[in-house]
Short mmCIF file of C-alpha atoms in Angstrom, two decimals:
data_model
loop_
_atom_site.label_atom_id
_atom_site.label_comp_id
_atom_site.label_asym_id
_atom_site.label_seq_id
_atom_site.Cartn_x
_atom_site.Cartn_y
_atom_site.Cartn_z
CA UNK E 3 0.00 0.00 0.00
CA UNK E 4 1.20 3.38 -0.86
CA UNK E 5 2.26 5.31 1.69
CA UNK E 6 -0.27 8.63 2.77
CA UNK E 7 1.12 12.12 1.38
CA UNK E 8 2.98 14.37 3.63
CA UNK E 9 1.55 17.92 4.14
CA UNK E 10 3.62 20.27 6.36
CA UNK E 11 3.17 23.78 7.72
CA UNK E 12 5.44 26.08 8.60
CA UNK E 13 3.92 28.79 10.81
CA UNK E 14 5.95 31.75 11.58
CA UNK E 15 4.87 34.84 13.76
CA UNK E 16 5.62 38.29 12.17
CA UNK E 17 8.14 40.26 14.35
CA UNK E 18 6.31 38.47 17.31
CA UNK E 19 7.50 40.06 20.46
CA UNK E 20 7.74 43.64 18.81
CA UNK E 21 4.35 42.90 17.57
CA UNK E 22 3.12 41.60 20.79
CA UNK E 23 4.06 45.21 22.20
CA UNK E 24 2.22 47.00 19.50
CA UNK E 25 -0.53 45.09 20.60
CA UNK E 26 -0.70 45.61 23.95
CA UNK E 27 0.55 49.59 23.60
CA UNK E 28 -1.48 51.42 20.95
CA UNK E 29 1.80 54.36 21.39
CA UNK E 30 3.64 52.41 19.67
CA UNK E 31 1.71 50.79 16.77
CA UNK E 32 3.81 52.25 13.29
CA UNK E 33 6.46 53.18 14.69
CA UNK E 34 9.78 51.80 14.89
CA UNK E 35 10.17 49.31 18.20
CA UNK E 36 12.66 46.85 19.34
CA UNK E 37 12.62 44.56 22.15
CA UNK E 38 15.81 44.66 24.22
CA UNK E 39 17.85 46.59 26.18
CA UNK E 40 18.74 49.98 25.14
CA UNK E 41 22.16 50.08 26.84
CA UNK E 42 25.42 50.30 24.95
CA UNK E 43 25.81 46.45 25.87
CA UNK E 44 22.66 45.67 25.18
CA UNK E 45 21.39 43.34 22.22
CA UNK E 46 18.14 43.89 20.35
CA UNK E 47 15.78 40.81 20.54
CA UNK E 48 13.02 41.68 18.23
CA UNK E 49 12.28 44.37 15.41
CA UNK E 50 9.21 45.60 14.12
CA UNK E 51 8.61 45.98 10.58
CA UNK E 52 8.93 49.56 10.73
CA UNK E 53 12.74 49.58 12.23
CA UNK E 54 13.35 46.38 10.07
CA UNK E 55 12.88 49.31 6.93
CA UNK E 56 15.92 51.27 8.57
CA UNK E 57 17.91 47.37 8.86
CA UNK E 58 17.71 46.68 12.63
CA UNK E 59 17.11 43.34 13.05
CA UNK E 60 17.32 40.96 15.83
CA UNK E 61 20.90 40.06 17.95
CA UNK E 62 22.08 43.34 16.59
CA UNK E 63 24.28 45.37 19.19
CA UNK E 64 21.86 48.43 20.44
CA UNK E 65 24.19 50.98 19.94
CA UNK E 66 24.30 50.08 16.08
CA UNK E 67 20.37 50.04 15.85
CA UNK E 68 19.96 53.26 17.43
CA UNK E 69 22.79 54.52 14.90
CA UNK E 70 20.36 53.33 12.01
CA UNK E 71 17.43 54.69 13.41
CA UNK E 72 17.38 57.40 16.04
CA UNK E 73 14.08 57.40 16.87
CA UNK E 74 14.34 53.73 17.48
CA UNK E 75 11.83 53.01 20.69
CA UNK E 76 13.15 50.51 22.70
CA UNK E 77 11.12 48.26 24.71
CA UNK E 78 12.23 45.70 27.71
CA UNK E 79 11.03 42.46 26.99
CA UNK E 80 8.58 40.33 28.98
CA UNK E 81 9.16 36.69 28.35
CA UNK E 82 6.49 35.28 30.41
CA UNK E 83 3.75 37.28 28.65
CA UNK E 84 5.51 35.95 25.34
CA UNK E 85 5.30 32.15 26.19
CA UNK E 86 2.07 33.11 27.15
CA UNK E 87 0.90 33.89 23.94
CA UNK E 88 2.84 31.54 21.88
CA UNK E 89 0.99 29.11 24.44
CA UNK E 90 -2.18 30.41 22.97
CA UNK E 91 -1.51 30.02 19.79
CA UNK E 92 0.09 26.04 20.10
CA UNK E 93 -3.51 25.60 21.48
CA UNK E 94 -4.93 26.36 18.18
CA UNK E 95 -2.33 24.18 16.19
CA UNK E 96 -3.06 21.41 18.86
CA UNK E 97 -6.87 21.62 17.45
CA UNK E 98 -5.83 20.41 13.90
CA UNK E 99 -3.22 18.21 14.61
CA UNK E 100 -0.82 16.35 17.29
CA UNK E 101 2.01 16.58 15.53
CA UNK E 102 3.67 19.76 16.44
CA UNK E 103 6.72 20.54 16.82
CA UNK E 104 7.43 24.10 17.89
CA UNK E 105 11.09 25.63 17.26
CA UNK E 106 10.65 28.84 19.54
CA UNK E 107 8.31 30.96 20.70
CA UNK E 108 6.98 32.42 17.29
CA UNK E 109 7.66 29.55 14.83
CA UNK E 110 6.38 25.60 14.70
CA UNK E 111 6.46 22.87 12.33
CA UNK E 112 2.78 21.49 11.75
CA UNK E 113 2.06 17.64 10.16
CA UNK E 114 -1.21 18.03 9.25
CA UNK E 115 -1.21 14.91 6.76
CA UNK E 116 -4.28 13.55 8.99
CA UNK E 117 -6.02 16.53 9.98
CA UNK E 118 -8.37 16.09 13.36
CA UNK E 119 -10.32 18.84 11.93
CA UNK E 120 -11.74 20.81 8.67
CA UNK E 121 -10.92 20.16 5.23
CA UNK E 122 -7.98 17.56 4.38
CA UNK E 123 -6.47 20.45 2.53
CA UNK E 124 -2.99 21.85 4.30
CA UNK E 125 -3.78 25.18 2.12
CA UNK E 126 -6.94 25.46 3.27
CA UNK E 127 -5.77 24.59 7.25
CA UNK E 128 -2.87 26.97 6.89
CA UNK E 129 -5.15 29.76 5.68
CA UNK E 130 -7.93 29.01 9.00
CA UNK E 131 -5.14 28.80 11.67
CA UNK E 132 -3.82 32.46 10.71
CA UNK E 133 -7.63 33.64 10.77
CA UNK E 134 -8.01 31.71 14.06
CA UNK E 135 -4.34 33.56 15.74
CA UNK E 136 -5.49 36.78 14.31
CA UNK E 137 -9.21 36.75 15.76
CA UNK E 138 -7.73 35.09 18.87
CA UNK E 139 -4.55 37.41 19.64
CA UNK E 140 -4.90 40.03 17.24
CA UNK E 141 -1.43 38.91 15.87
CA UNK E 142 -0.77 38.13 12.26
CA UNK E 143 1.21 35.21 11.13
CA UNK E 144 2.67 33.81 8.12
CA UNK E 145 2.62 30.33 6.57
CA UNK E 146 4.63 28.03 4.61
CA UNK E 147 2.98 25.14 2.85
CA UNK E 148 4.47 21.88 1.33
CA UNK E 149 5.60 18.03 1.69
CA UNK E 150 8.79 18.73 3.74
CA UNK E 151 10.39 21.11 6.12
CA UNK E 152 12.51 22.20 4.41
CA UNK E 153 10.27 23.76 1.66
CA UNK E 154 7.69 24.79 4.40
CA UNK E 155 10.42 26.65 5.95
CA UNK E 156 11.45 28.73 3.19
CA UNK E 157 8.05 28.96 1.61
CA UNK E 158 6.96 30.79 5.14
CA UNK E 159 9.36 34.05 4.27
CA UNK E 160 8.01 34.22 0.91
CA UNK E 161 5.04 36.47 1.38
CA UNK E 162 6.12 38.18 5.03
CA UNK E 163 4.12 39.57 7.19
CA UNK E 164 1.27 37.78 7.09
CA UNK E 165 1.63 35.57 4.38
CA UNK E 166 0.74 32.47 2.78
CA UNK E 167 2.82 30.46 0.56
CA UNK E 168 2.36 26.95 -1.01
CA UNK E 169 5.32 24.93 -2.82
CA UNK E 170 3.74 21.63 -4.48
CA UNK E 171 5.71 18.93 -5.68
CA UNK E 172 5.51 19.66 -9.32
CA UNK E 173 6.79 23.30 -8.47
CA UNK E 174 9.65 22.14 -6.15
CA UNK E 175 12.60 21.51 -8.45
CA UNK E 176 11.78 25.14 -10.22
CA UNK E 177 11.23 26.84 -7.68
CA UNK E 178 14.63 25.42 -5.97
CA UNK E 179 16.62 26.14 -9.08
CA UNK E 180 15.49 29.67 -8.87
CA UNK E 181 16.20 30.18 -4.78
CA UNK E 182 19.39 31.77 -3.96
CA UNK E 183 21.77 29.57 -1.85
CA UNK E 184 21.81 32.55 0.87
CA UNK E 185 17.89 31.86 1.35
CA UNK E 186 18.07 27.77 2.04
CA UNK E 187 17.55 26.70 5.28
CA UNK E 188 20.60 25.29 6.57
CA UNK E 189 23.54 27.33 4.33
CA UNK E 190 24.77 29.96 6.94
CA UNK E 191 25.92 33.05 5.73
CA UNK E 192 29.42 31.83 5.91
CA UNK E 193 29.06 28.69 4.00
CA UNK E 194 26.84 30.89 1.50
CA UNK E 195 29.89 33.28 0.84
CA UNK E 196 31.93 30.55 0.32
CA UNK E 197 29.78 29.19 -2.51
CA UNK E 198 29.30 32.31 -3.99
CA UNK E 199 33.20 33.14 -4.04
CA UNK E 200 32.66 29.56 -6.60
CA UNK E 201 30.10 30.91 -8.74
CA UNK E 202 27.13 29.26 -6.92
CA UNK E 203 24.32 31.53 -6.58
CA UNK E 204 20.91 29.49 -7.41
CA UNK E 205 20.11 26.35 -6.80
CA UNK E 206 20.54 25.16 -10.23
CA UNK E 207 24.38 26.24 -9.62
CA UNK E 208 24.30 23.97 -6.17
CA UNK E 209 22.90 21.51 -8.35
CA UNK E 210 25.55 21.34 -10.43
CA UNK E 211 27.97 19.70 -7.60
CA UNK E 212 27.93 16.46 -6.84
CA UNK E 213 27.28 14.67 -3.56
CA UNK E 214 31.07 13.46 -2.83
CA UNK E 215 32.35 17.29 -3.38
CA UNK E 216 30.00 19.01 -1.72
CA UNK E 217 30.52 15.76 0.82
CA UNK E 218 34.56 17.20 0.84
CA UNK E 219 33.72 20.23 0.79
CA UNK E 220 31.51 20.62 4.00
CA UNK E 221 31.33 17.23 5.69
CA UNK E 222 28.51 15.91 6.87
CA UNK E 223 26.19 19.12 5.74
CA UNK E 224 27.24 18.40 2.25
CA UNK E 225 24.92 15.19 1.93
CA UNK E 226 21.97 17.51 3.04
CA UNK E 227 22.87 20.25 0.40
CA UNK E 228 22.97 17.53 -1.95
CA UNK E 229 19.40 16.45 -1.15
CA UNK E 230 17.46 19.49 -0.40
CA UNK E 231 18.34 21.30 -3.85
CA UNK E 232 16.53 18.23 -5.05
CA UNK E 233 13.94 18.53 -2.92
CA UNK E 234 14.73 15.78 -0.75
CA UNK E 235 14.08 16.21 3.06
CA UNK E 236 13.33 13.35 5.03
CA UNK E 237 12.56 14.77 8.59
CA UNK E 238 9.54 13.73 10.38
CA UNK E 239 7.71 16.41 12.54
CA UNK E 240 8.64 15.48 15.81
CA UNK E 241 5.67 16.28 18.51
CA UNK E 242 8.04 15.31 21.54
CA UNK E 243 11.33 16.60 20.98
CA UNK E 244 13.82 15.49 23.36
CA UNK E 245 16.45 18.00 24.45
CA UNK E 246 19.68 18.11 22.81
CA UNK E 247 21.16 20.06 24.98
CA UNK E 248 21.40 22.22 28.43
CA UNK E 249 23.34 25.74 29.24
CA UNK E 250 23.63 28.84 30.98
CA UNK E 251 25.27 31.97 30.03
CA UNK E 252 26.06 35.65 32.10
CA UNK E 253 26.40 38.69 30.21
CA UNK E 254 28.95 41.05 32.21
CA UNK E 255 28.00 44.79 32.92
CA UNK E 256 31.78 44.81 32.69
CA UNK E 257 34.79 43.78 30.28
CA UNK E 258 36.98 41.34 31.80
CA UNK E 259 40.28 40.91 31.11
CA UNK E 260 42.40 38.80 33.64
CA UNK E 261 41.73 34.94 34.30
CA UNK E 262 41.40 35.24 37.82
CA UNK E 263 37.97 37.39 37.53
CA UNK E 264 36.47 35.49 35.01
CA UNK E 265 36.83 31.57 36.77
CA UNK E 266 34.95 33.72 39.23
CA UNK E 267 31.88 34.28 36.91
CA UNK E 268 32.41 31.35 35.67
CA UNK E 269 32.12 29.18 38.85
CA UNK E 270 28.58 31.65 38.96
CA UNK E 271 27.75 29.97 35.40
CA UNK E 272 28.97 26.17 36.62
CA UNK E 273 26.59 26.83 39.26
CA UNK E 274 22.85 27.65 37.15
CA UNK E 275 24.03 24.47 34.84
CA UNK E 276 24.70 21.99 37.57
CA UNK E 277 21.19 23.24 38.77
CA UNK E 278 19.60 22.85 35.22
CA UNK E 279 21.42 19.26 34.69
CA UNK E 280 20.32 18.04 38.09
CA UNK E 281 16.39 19.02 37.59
CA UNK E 282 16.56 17.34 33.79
CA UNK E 283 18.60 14.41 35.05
CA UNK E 284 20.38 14.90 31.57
CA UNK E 285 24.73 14.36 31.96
CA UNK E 286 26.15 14.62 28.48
CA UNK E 287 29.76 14.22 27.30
CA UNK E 288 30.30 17.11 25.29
CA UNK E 289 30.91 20.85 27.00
CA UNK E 290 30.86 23.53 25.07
CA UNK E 291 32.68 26.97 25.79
CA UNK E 292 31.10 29.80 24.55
CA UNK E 293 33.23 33.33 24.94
CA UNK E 294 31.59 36.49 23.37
CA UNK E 295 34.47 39.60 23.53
CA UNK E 296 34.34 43.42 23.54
CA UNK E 297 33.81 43.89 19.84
CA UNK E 298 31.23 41.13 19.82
CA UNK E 299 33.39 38.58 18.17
CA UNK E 300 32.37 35.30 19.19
CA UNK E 301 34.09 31.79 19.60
CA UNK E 302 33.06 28.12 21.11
CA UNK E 303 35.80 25.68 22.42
CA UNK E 304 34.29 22.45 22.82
CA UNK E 305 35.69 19.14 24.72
CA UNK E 306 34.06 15.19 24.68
CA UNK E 307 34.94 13.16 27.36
CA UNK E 308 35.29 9.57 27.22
CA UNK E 309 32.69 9.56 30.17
CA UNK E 310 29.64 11.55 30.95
CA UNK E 311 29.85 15.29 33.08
CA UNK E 312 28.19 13.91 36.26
CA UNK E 313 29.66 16.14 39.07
CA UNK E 314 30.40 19.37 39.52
CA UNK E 315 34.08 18.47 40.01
CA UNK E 316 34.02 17.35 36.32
CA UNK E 317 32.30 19.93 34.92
CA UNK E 318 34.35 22.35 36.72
CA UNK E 319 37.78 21.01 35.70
CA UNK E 320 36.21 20.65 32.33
CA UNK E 321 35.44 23.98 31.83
CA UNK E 322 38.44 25.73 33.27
CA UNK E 323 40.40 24.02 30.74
CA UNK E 324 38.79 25.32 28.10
CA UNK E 325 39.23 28.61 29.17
CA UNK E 326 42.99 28.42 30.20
CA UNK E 327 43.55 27.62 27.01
CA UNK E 328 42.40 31.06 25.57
CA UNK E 329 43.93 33.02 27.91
CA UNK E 330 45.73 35.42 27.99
CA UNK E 331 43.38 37.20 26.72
CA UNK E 332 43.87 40.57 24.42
CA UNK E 333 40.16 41.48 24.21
CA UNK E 334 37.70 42.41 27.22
CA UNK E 335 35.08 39.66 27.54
CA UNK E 336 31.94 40.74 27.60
CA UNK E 337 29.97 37.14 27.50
CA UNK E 338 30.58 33.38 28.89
CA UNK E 339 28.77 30.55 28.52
CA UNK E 340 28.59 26.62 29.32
CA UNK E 341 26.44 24.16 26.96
CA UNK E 342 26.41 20.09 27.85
CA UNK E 343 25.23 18.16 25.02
CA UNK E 344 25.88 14.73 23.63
CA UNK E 345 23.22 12.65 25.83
CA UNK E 346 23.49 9.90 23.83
CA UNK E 347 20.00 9.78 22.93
CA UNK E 348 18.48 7.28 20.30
CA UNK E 349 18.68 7.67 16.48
CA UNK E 350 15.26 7.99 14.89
CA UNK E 351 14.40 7.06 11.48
CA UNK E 352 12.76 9.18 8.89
CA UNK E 353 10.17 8.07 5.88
CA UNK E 354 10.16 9.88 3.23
CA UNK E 355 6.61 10.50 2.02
CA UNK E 356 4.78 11.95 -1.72
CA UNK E 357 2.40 14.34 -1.61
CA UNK E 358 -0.98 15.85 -3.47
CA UNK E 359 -2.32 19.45 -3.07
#
């Protein structure tokens, strides 16, 4: 028996905590608003579409926004009121389907190959559940239709804000050759240069490679460039995603320079991990340094041990080797941060499925 098409949403809030602001303050609806702290260490979380016009966008130093915009409004975030409303809005994907799989706050992967409710049309479903969020929340959101993630994904941006885009299978492979490289999901911006600097722009370029160069070329990532420029993505929405990994990270209100000052924040940081590893029971074998400097360059130094991090002791030793190592150090550091990962969890196995619109 052939197996059932797959039909897969991508839903993808517009600007969400910015918008959630606008919301909730009519001030500062049209106007140009960022969520974060306004500081000159501070970091901007979210952009509205207005300061997006002026190119703020999101992890972008403050000092640089408000250099782009100057009547940039800044606006301190509340997190709890965000998770409340993204919890609002999972409610309403919940009522279609079980198989969601949410990636943050504003964005979640939807299965809705058998639907619990409405038409068996993913086009149709898409366009309801944005009706539904905008009656419900008075947000607008924008939607990605096809028969993988990956084309969901990139089929979401298409039409932003509040959007609705559909990629069948017969218009995959066109609409891939046509996509620029720097748009796929999955090719960072450094791995995009890098192909560009070859004379790969579109995806009919990236075609053009085969699977054991790009394979040489960028490891393991190179078998999934070779498959998504042919439309190829396996990946099963997973409703229950277990954790990959834990961490914890300070942000100093001061540079730090010397080695002595920073094991001391970083015994702080050892500390809120420990705490989060205990309550998960999760002990990987894989820490991850994360240093962030003065001029916002960033770098990871990462260690596996032959056994898991289960005690402090370990983790501790573990960690302040990976910092020795970088010191002495030039730059003020303005960021640390511990990740544990590598739990050793189990491999699961994806199907790939056809699909009809």
């Amino acid at each position: 028996m052939e197996a059932p098409a797959r039909k897969i949403i991508h839903v993808d809030m517009d600007a969400f905590y910015a918008s959630v602001e606008q919301r909730d303050n009519p001030d500062l609806r049209g106007k140009p608003v960022v969520v974060g702290g306004d500081s000159n260490r501070g970091v901007v979380a979210a952009a509205s579409y207005e300061a997006r016009r002026f190119g703020v966008k999101s992890a972008m130093p403050s000092v640089v926004a408000r250099r782009r915009c100057p009547d940039l409004i800044f606006v301190r975030g509340n997190f709890e009121k965000y998770k409340a409303v993204s919890q609002q809005i999972r409610e309403i994907f919940f009522e279609y389907t079980d198989r969601v799989e949410p990636l943050s706050l504003d964005e979640a992967f939807l299965d809705v190959t058998f639907v619990k409710k409405g038409k068996p049309s993913a086009t149709l479903i898409a366009r309801e559940i944005k009706q539904r969020i905008k009656a419900e929340t008075g947000l607008t959101a924008s939607a990605g239709v096809s028969y993988c993630k990956f084309l969901a994904k990139i089929a979401s941006d298409e039409k932003k804000p509040d959007g609705l885009f559909v990629i069948t299978p017969a218009e995959a492979e066109t609409f891939i050759d046509k996509l620029e490289v720097r748009k796929f999901f999955g090719i960072g911006k450094v791995t995009a240069e890098k192909l560009n600097r070859q004379g790969i722009y579109f995806g009919a370029d990236l075609k053009l490679l085969g699977q054991q160069e790009l394979i040489r070329q960028f490891g393991k990532s190179g078998l999934y460039y070779f498959n998504i420029v042919r439309g190829i993505d396996d990946r099963p929405v997973i409703s229950s995603r277990e954790r990959k990994s834990l961490g914890a990270e300070r942000t100093f209100g001061t540079d730090y320079y010397l080695l002595r000052d920073l094991t001391e924040q970083m015994l702080k940081i050892e500390q809120e991990l420990w705490r989060r590893l205990e309550r998960a029971q999760k002990y990987g074998r894989t820490l991850t340094l994360k240093i962030k400097f003065s001029d916002f360059e960033q770098i990871t130094r990462s260690k596996t041990l032959i056994g898991k991090l289960d005690s402090e002791v370990v983790l501790h030793q573990t960690a302040m080797q990976l910092l020795k190592n970088e010191d002495p150090f030039v730059k003020g550091v303005r960021l640390l941060g511990l990740t544990i990962s590598n739990f050793d969890e189990p491999h699961q196995e994806a199907v790939q499925l056809t699909l009809e619109f």
